[in-house]
Tab-separated table of C-alpha atoms in Angstrom:
chain	number	residue	atom	x	y	z
U	158	ILE	CA	-211.196	-82.276	22.089
U	159	GLY	CA	-214.511	-83.903	22.898
U	160	TYR	CA	-215.085	-82.922	26.526
U	161	THR	CA	-218.317	-81.225	27.582
U	162	LEU	CA	-218.159	-78.439	30.207
U	163	ASP	CA	-219.472	-80.699	32.974
U	164	GLU	CA	-216.486	-83.022	32.444
U	165	ILE	CA	-213.745	-80.386	32.858
U	166	VAL	CA	-212.549	-79.919	36.449
U	167	ASN	CA	-211.790	-76.355	37.566
U	168	PRO	CA	-208.093	-76.488	38.612
U	169	VAL	CA	-208.569	-73.737	41.233
U	170	THR	CA	-211.139	-75.598	43.336
U	171	GLY	CA	-210.440	-79.149	42.223
U	172	GLN	CA	-214.101	-79.810	43.112
U	173	THR	CA	-216.246	-77.804	40.724
U	174	TYR	CA	-216.527	-78.115	36.958
U	175	ALA	CA	-216.404	-75.652	34.059
U	176	CYS	CA	-220.212	-75.891	33.874
U	177	PHE	CA	-220.635	-73.888	37.089
U	178	GLU	CA	-221.894	-70.400	37.852
U	179	PRO	CA	-219.105	-68.580	39.713
U	180	THR	CA	-219.786	-66.873	43.036
U	181	LEU	CA	-217.205	-64.333	44.188
U	182	ASP	CA	-216.752	-62.964	47.706
U	183	TYR	CA	-213.998	-60.536	46.747
U	184	ILE	CA	-213.467	-57.556	44.445
U	185	VAL	CA	-210.570	-57.335	41.995
U	186	SER	CA	-209.169	-53.999	40.798
U	187	LYS	CA	-206.707	-53.669	37.950
U	188	ILE	CA	-204.861	-50.473	37.038
U	189	PRO	CA	-202.562	-50.072	34.003
U	190	ARG	CA	-198.949	-49.038	34.634
U	191	TRP	CA	-198.147	-46.100	32.346
U	192	PRO	CA	-194.502	-45.134	31.660
U	193	PHE	CA	-195.011	-41.361	31.837
U	194	ASP	CA	-192.465	-41.191	34.680
U	195	LYS	CA	-189.856	-42.179	32.039
U	196	PHE	CA	-191.329	-40.104	29.175
U	197	LEU	CA	-191.922	-36.769	30.827
U	198	SER	CA	-192.771	-34.919	27.618
U	199	ALA	CA	-195.113	-37.625	26.239
U	200	ASN	CA	-198.776	-36.872	25.620
U	201	ARG	CA	-200.533	-38.280	28.698
U	202	LYS	CA	-203.990	-38.173	27.119
U	203	LEU	CA	-205.590	-41.605	27.052
U	204	GLY	CA	-207.726	-42.888	24.202
U	205	THR	CA	-207.720	-45.892	21.919
U	206	GLN	CA	-203.931	-45.905	21.566
U	207	MET	CA	-202.118	-48.452	23.779
U	208	LYS	CA	-199.832	-46.548	26.170
U	209	ALA	CA	-199.503	-48.842	29.195
U	210	THR	CA	-196.482	-51.113	29.580
U	211	GLY	CA	-197.999	-53.344	32.253
U	212	GLU	CA	-200.654	-53.520	34.940
U	213	VAL	CA	-201.275	-54.303	38.580
U	214	MET	CA	-204.027	-56.345	40.127
U	215	ALA	CA	-205.334	-56.194	43.691
U	216	ILE	CA	-207.914	-58.212	45.585
U	217	GLY	CA	-209.982	-57.121	48.588
U	218	ARG	CA	-213.312	-57.621	50.333
U	219	THR	CA	-214.478	-54.094	49.521
U	220	PHE	CA	-213.944	-51.863	46.501
U	221	GLU	CA	-212.170	-49.329	48.719
U	222	GLU	CA	-209.713	-51.938	50.005
U	223	SER	CA	-209.089	-53.333	46.542
U	224	ILE	CA	-208.504	-49.969	44.833
U	225	HIS	CA	-206.172	-48.763	47.610
U	226	LYS	CA	-204.096	-51.935	47.314
U	227	ALA	CA	-203.928	-51.435	43.535
U	228	VAL	CA	-202.719	-47.829	43.992
U	229	ARG	CA	-199.982	-49.018	46.407
U	230	SER	CA	-198.961	-51.684	43.885
U	231	LEU	CA	-198.402	-49.129	41.084
U	232	GLU	CA	-195.229	-47.753	42.699
U	233	ILE	CA	-195.780	-44.212	41.496
U	234	GLY	CA	-195.154	-42.650	44.914
U	235	ALA	CA	-198.845	-42.706	45.886
U	236	HIS	CA	-200.209	-44.919	48.668
U	237	ARG	CA	-203.789	-43.601	48.598
U	238	ILE	CA	-205.964	-41.822	46.028
U	239	HIS	CA	-204.031	-38.621	46.528
U	240	LEU	CA	-201.407	-36.861	44.411
U	241	LYS	CA	-199.162	-34.352	46.165
U	242	ASP	CA	-199.129	-31.952	43.189
U	243	ALA	CA	-202.900	-32.014	42.593
U	244	ALA	CA	-203.636	-29.373	45.245
U	245	GLY	CA	-201.557	-26.854	43.247
U	246	LEU	CA	-203.625	-27.208	40.047
U	247	SER	CA	-205.729	-24.233	38.998
U	248	GLU	CA	-209.496	-24.695	38.802
U	249	GLU	CA	-209.394	-24.389	35.012
U	250	THR	CA	-206.643	-27.010	34.618
U	251	LEU	CA	-208.468	-29.415	36.923
U	252	ARG	CA	-211.728	-29.125	34.960
U	253	THR	CA	-209.941	-29.567	31.620
U	254	ARG	CA	-208.093	-32.643	32.827
U	255	LEU	CA	-211.260	-34.147	34.281
U	256	GLU	CA	-212.919	-33.813	30.859
U	257	LYS	CA	-210.004	-35.304	28.905
U	258	PRO	CA	-208.817	-38.577	30.475
U	259	ASP	CA	-205.153	-39.024	31.359
U	260	ASP	CA	-203.274	-41.472	33.599
U	261	GLU	CA	-203.948	-39.425	36.762
U	262	ARG	CA	-207.689	-39.063	36.257
U	263	MET	CA	-208.796	-41.123	39.278
U	264	PHE	CA	-206.561	-39.011	41.545
U	265	LEU	CA	-207.984	-35.804	40.026
U	266	VAL	CA	-211.561	-36.998	40.661
U	267	ALA	CA	-210.600	-37.388	44.345
U	268	GLU	CA	-209.024	-33.904	44.290
U	269	ALA	CA	-212.264	-32.452	42.876
U	270	PHE	CA	-214.226	-34.018	45.759
U	271	ARG	CA	-211.706	-32.569	48.216
U	272	ARG	CA	-212.415	-29.141	46.708
U	273	GLY	CA	-216.136	-29.604	47.295
U	274	TYR	CA	-217.311	-30.464	43.773
U	275	ALA	CA	-220.757	-32.062	43.733
U	276	LEU	CA	-221.183	-35.603	42.426
U	277	GLN	CA	-223.319	-34.284	39.550
U	278	ASP	CA	-220.603	-31.783	38.473
U	279	ILE	CA	-217.958	-34.519	38.273
U	280	GLN	CA	-220.337	-36.866	36.447
U	281	ASP	CA	-221.081	-34.122	33.888
U	282	LEU	CA	-217.347	-33.566	33.328
U	283	THR	CA	-216.129	-37.169	33.310
U	284	LYS	CA	-219.168	-39.347	32.446
U	285	ILE	CA	-217.703	-41.905	34.878
U	286	ASP	CA	-220.300	-44.329	36.225
U	287	TRP	CA	-222.054	-43.026	39.355
U	288	TRP	CA	-221.099	-46.116	41.381
U	289	PHE	CA	-217.356	-45.407	41.096
U	290	LEU	CA	-217.790	-41.683	41.762
U	291	ASP	CA	-219.878	-42.459	44.843
U	292	LYS	CA	-217.141	-44.819	46.123
U	293	ILE	CA	-214.349	-42.254	45.567
U	294	GLU	CA	-216.448	-39.548	47.276
U	295	GLY	CA	-216.920	-41.962	50.208
U	296	ILE	CA	-213.149	-42.462	50.483
U	297	VAL	CA	-212.595	-38.663	50.563
U	298	ARG	CA	-215.373	-38.254	53.183
U	299	PHE	CA	-213.772	-40.950	55.338
U	300	GLU	CA	-210.368	-39.209	55.080
U	301	ASP	CA	-212.066	-36.115	56.530
U	302	GLU	CA	-213.448	-38.169	59.396
U	303	LEU	CA	-209.986	-39.595	60.056
U	304	ARG	CA	-208.463	-36.114	59.902
U	305	ARG	CA	-210.978	-34.501	62.271
U	306	ALA	CA	-211.306	-37.193	64.956
U	307	GLU	CA	-209.688	-36.077	68.217
U	308	VAL	CA	-208.573	-39.618	69.022
U	309	LEU	CA	-207.883	-42.527	66.691
U	310	THR	CA	-210.164	-45.139	68.248
U	311	TYR	CA	-210.085	-48.883	67.583
U	312	GLU	CA	-213.352	-48.586	65.638
U	313	LEU	CA	-212.043	-45.796	63.382
U	314	LEU	CA	-208.767	-47.642	62.783
U	315	TYR	CA	-210.678	-50.845	61.953
U	316	GLN	CA	-212.833	-48.952	59.430
U	317	ALA	CA	-209.717	-47.429	57.867
U	318	LYS	CA	-208.081	-50.845	57.465
U	319	ARG	CA	-211.316	-52.314	56.045
U	320	LYS	CA	-211.200	-49.529	53.463
U	321	GLY	CA	-207.628	-50.426	52.545
U	322	PHE	CA	-205.801	-47.419	54.045
U	323	SER	CA	-202.157	-48.244	54.740
U	324	ASP	CA	-200.555	-47.389	58.092
U	325	ARG	CA	-198.532	-44.724	56.234
U	326	SER	CA	-201.711	-43.148	54.810
U	327	ILE	CA	-203.386	-43.107	58.231
U	328	ALA	CA	-200.336	-41.387	59.779
U	329	GLU	CA	-200.231	-38.846	56.938
U	330	ILE	CA	-203.948	-37.986	57.249
U	331	ARG	CA	-203.693	-37.674	61.068
U	332	MET	CA	-200.741	-35.287	60.664
U	333	GLU	CA	-202.792	-33.190	58.200
U	334	GLY	CA	-205.303	-32.742	61.035
U	335	ASN	CA	-202.451	-31.688	63.379
U	336	HIS	CA	-202.830	-34.816	65.534
U	337	ARG	CA	-199.329	-35.803	66.548
U	338	ASP	CA	-200.287	-38.877	68.572
U	339	LEU	CA	-199.364	-41.220	65.698
U	340	ALA	CA	-196.827	-39.268	63.694
U	341	ASN	CA	-195.556	-41.926	61.296
U	342	GLU	CA	-196.138	-45.357	59.780
U	343	HIS	CA	-194.194	-47.075	62.591
U	344	ASP	CA	-196.392	-45.496	65.305
U	345	VAL	CA	-199.619	-46.505	63.559
U	346	ARG	CA	-198.315	-50.048	63.025
U	347	LYS	CA	-197.350	-50.340	66.709
U	348	PHE	CA	-200.752	-49.000	67.840
U	349	ARG	CA	-202.589	-51.304	65.401
U	350	LYS	CA	-200.730	-54.353	66.723
U	351	GLU	CA	-201.412	-53.335	70.339
U	352	GLN	CA	-205.099	-53.219	69.401
U	353	GLY	CA	-204.843	-56.750	67.940
U	354	LEU	CA	-205.694	-55.521	64.432
U	355	ASN	CA	-203.871	-57.815	62.006
U	356	PRO	CA	-204.918	-58.920	58.533
U	357	VAL	CA	-206.123	-62.423	57.793
U	358	TYR	CA	-205.640	-64.147	54.453
U	359	LYS	CA	-208.449	-65.442	52.284
U	360	MET	CA	-208.144	-67.998	49.530
U	361	VAL	CA	-209.053	-67.027	45.980
U	362	ASP	CA	-211.691	-69.308	44.522
U	363	THR	CA	-214.752	-68.995	42.283
U	364	CYS	CA	-217.295	-70.499	44.636
U	365	ALA	CA	-217.256	-68.082	47.638
U	366	ALA	CA	-215.810	-70.910	49.796
U	367	GLU	CA	-218.895	-73.047	49.170
U	368	PHE	CA	-216.455	-75.808	48.207
U	369	GLU	CA	-212.940	-76.223	49.530
U	370	ALA	CA	-210.373	-74.748	47.140
U	371	THR	CA	-207.109	-76.581	46.542
U	372	THR	CA	-204.937	-73.734	45.292
U	373	PRO	CA	-202.841	-71.817	47.840
U	374	TYR	CA	-203.564	-68.401	46.313
U	375	TYR	CA	-204.246	-65.688	48.924
U	376	TYR	CA	-205.134	-62.029	49.490
U	377	SER	CA	-205.242	-60.081	52.756
U	378	THR	CA	-208.226	-58.444	54.386
U	379	TYR	CA	-209.286	-57.282	57.849
U	380	GLU	CA	-211.704	-59.935	59.068
U	381	THR	CA	-211.573	-62.774	61.608
U	382	GLU	CA	-211.065	-66.131	59.873
U	383	ASN	CA	-207.660	-66.947	58.415
U	384	GLU	CA	-207.717	-69.487	55.568
U	385	VAL	CA	-203.961	-70.088	55.198
U	386	ILE	CA	-203.136	-73.774	55.481
U	387	GLN	CA	-200.260	-74.145	57.955
U	388	THR	CA	-197.371	-76.525	57.239
U	389	SER	CA	-194.300	-77.519	59.249
U	390	LYS	CA	-191.737	-77.161	56.411
U	391	GLU	CA	-189.235	-74.295	56.403
U	392	LYS	CA	-190.200	-71.542	53.994
U	393	VAL	CA	-188.363	-69.074	51.792
U	394	LEU	CA	-190.125	-65.933	50.583
U	395	VAL	CA	-189.388	-64.545	47.095
U	396	LEU	CA	-190.405	-60.999	46.191
U	397	GLY	CA	-191.681	-60.607	42.625
U	398	SER	CA	-191.131	-57.582	40.415
U	399	GLY	CA	-194.582	-55.959	40.382
U	400	PRO	CA	-195.828	-54.186	37.240
U	401	ILE	CA	-193.774	-54.273	34.031
U	402	ARG	CA	-192.248	-50.893	33.196
U	403	ILE	CA	-189.788	-49.590	30.615
U	404	GLY	CA	-186.357	-51.086	31.282
U	405	GLN	CA	-187.804	-53.984	33.243
U	406	GLY	CA	-189.066	-56.893	31.207
U	407	ILE	CA	-189.665	-60.591	31.426
U	408	GLU	CA	-186.220	-61.469	32.862
U	409	PHE	CA	-187.309	-60.788	36.455
U	410	ASP	CA	-190.309	-63.062	36.173
U	411	TYR	CA	-188.075	-65.739	34.615
U	412	SER	CA	-185.564	-65.395	37.482
U	413	THR	CA	-188.340	-65.502	40.114
U	414	VAL	CA	-189.798	-68.736	38.706
U	415	HIS	CA	-186.359	-70.400	38.517
U	416	ALA	CA	-185.658	-69.278	42.107
U	417	VAL	CA	-188.909	-70.941	43.189
U	418	TRP	CA	-187.963	-74.215	41.475
U	419	ALA	CA	-184.492	-74.135	43.083
U	420	ILE	CA	-185.987	-73.473	46.544
U	421	GLN	CA	-188.408	-76.378	46.106
U	422	SER	CA	-185.711	-78.763	44.915
U	423	ALA	CA	-183.625	-77.815	47.977
U	424	GLY	CA	-186.494	-79.056	50.143
U	425	TYR	CA	-188.058	-75.757	51.212
U	426	GLU	CA	-191.490	-74.310	50.577
U	427	ALA	CA	-191.391	-71.402	48.126
U	428	VAL	CA	-193.706	-68.480	48.834
U	429	ILE	CA	-194.177	-65.615	46.348
U	430	ILE	CA	-195.534	-62.085	46.787
U	431	ASN	CA	-196.407	-60.341	43.531
U	432	ASN	CA	-199.223	-58.247	42.060
U	433	ASN	CA	-198.732	-58.538	38.292
U	434	PRO	CA	-201.396	-60.813	36.779
U	435	GLU	CA	-199.480	-61.128	33.483
U	436	THR	CA	-196.614	-63.194	34.882
U	437	VAL	CA	-195.795	-66.877	35.286
U	438	SER	CA	-194.783	-66.225	38.917
U	439	THR	CA	-198.423	-65.369	39.708
U	440	ASP	CA	-199.799	-68.579	38.190
U	441	PHE	CA	-201.463	-70.427	41.037
U	442	SER	CA	-199.505	-73.581	40.171
U	443	THR	CA	-195.982	-72.053	40.254
U	444	SER	CA	-195.186	-71.665	43.973
U	445	ASP	CA	-196.235	-73.491	47.137
U	446	ARG	CA	-198.104	-70.349	48.181
U	447	LEU	CA	-198.859	-67.146	46.320
U	448	TYR	CA	-199.817	-63.876	48.010
U	449	PHE	CA	-201.396	-61.437	45.575
U	450	GLU	CA	-200.386	-58.312	47.474
U	451	PRO	CA	-198.732	-54.912	46.919
U	452	LEU	CA	-194.921	-54.969	47.142
U	453	PHE	CA	-195.191	-52.296	49.822
U	454	PHE	CA	-193.377	-52.537	53.170
U	455	GLU	CA	-196.515	-52.954	55.298
U	456	ASP	CA	-198.083	-55.620	53.071
U	457	VAL	CA	-194.810	-57.553	52.757
U	458	MET	CA	-194.245	-57.453	56.548
U	459	ASN	CA	-197.758	-58.792	57.133
U	460	VAL	CA	-197.012	-61.790	54.895
U	461	ILE	CA	-193.640	-62.337	56.612
U	462	GLU	CA	-195.389	-62.388	60.004
U	463	GLN	CA	-197.955	-64.847	58.632
U	464	GLU	CA	-195.417	-67.202	57.022
U	465	ASN	CA	-192.371	-66.751	59.295
U	466	PRO	CA	-189.874	-67.685	56.533
U	467	ILE	CA	-186.185	-68.449	57.209
U	468	GLY	CA	-185.428	-65.493	54.941
U	469	VAL	CA	-186.488	-63.328	52.011
U	470	ILE	CA	-184.930	-63.219	48.528
U	471	VAL	CA	-185.048	-59.745	46.959
U	472	GLN	CA	-182.478	-60.015	44.150
U	473	PHE	CA	-184.837	-61.409	41.459
U	474	GLY	CA	-187.543	-58.757	41.770
U	475	GLY	CA	-185.743	-55.875	40.044
U	476	GLN	CA	-185.894	-52.354	41.444
U	477	THR	CA	-189.229	-53.021	43.170
U	478	ALA	CA	-187.830	-55.717	45.462
U	479	ILE	CA	-184.432	-54.022	45.867
U	480	ASN	CA	-186.186	-50.902	47.215
U	481	LEU	CA	-187.594	-53.097	49.994
U	482	ALA	CA	-184.167	-54.501	50.994
U	483	ALA	CA	-183.292	-51.550	53.284
U	484	PRO	CA	-186.595	-51.316	55.237
U	485	LEU	CA	-186.732	-55.120	55.606
U	486	THR	CA	-183.134	-55.274	56.875
U	487	LYS	CA	-183.906	-52.451	59.327
U	488	ALA	CA	-186.916	-54.450	60.550
U	489	GLY	CA	-184.570	-57.362	61.307
U	490	ILE	CA	-185.622	-59.576	58.404
U	491	ARG	CA	-182.938	-61.890	57.008
U	492	ILE	CA	-182.168	-61.253	53.329
U	493	LEU	CA	-180.978	-64.444	51.617
U	494	GLY	CA	-178.573	-64.456	48.651
U	495	SER	CA	-177.448	-60.928	47.772
U	496	ASP	CA	-177.965	-58.945	50.978
U	497	LEU	CA	-178.321	-55.182	51.360
U	498	GLU	CA	-174.531	-54.557	51.552
U	499	SER	CA	-173.868	-56.563	48.370
U	500	ILE	CA	-176.681	-54.801	46.511
U	501	ASP	CA	-175.337	-51.384	47.589
U	502	ALA	CA	-171.791	-52.329	46.577
């Protein structure tokens, strides 16, 4: 239409132009959402054929943080790179599955490291780039450290949070090492808060904060400076629907966006949490603030504590958001619209 790149303003920063070399201070991980939980007898082997129904996206300051957040976002019952059934696989099955990619491959690579496979062995079997293998091996090594430590110190906890381990994962790993000081997610959360370890939120931009960004589009990380712009208006938080799966289509995204518009027209600020990059609800221009985070109790609670909304709407996020209704109600969070009792009824 006649514009040159140096005349087109980047809508994310509002300051830079399309003729600009991006600088990123975060890492993004995306994982496809495969429907093999619905099609139990389907061939899980992955190749050129499209088998995913959706995807999740996660943002962090380190690869470890980003990939852990992506795993939590998948909602497949895993909250770290660990599958409960993997330990029961025979050596032969594990090697075969490492050679032929399927949807659980990343988890099986971690299992191989837990069994003492050398980096070279796994590279020979999988041909996965060394960088990723090295990172996954590092995660498994750190789990060992967490498991063996007599006491969970502030420093160790800080490292775990920097690497994206959820409170639930930390509790689980400590229990594996027979340390009963922090037996569950609640204990770890309480201890973490006593230690003053809370996430801060960083703004997504393409200039590593060299210029001020104008879009309220955030991700959490464990650092010191919080970039969330505070406002005095009352806020309502809407939970999105996470990755698209069979039986859950576009209607939840549609409902979420219309909820946001209704909240705004009623004079409130609308805040969204979602992790699906393929939705309108995660467009940076849809809500007053967007948190690109897992729809996982810990991550949602962190946003609630940051935003202090008058309530949370769960009814437009499908099963993903409805699953959070009970733990949020138990934590004393006000559910607006259809509450837990109505949903149950």
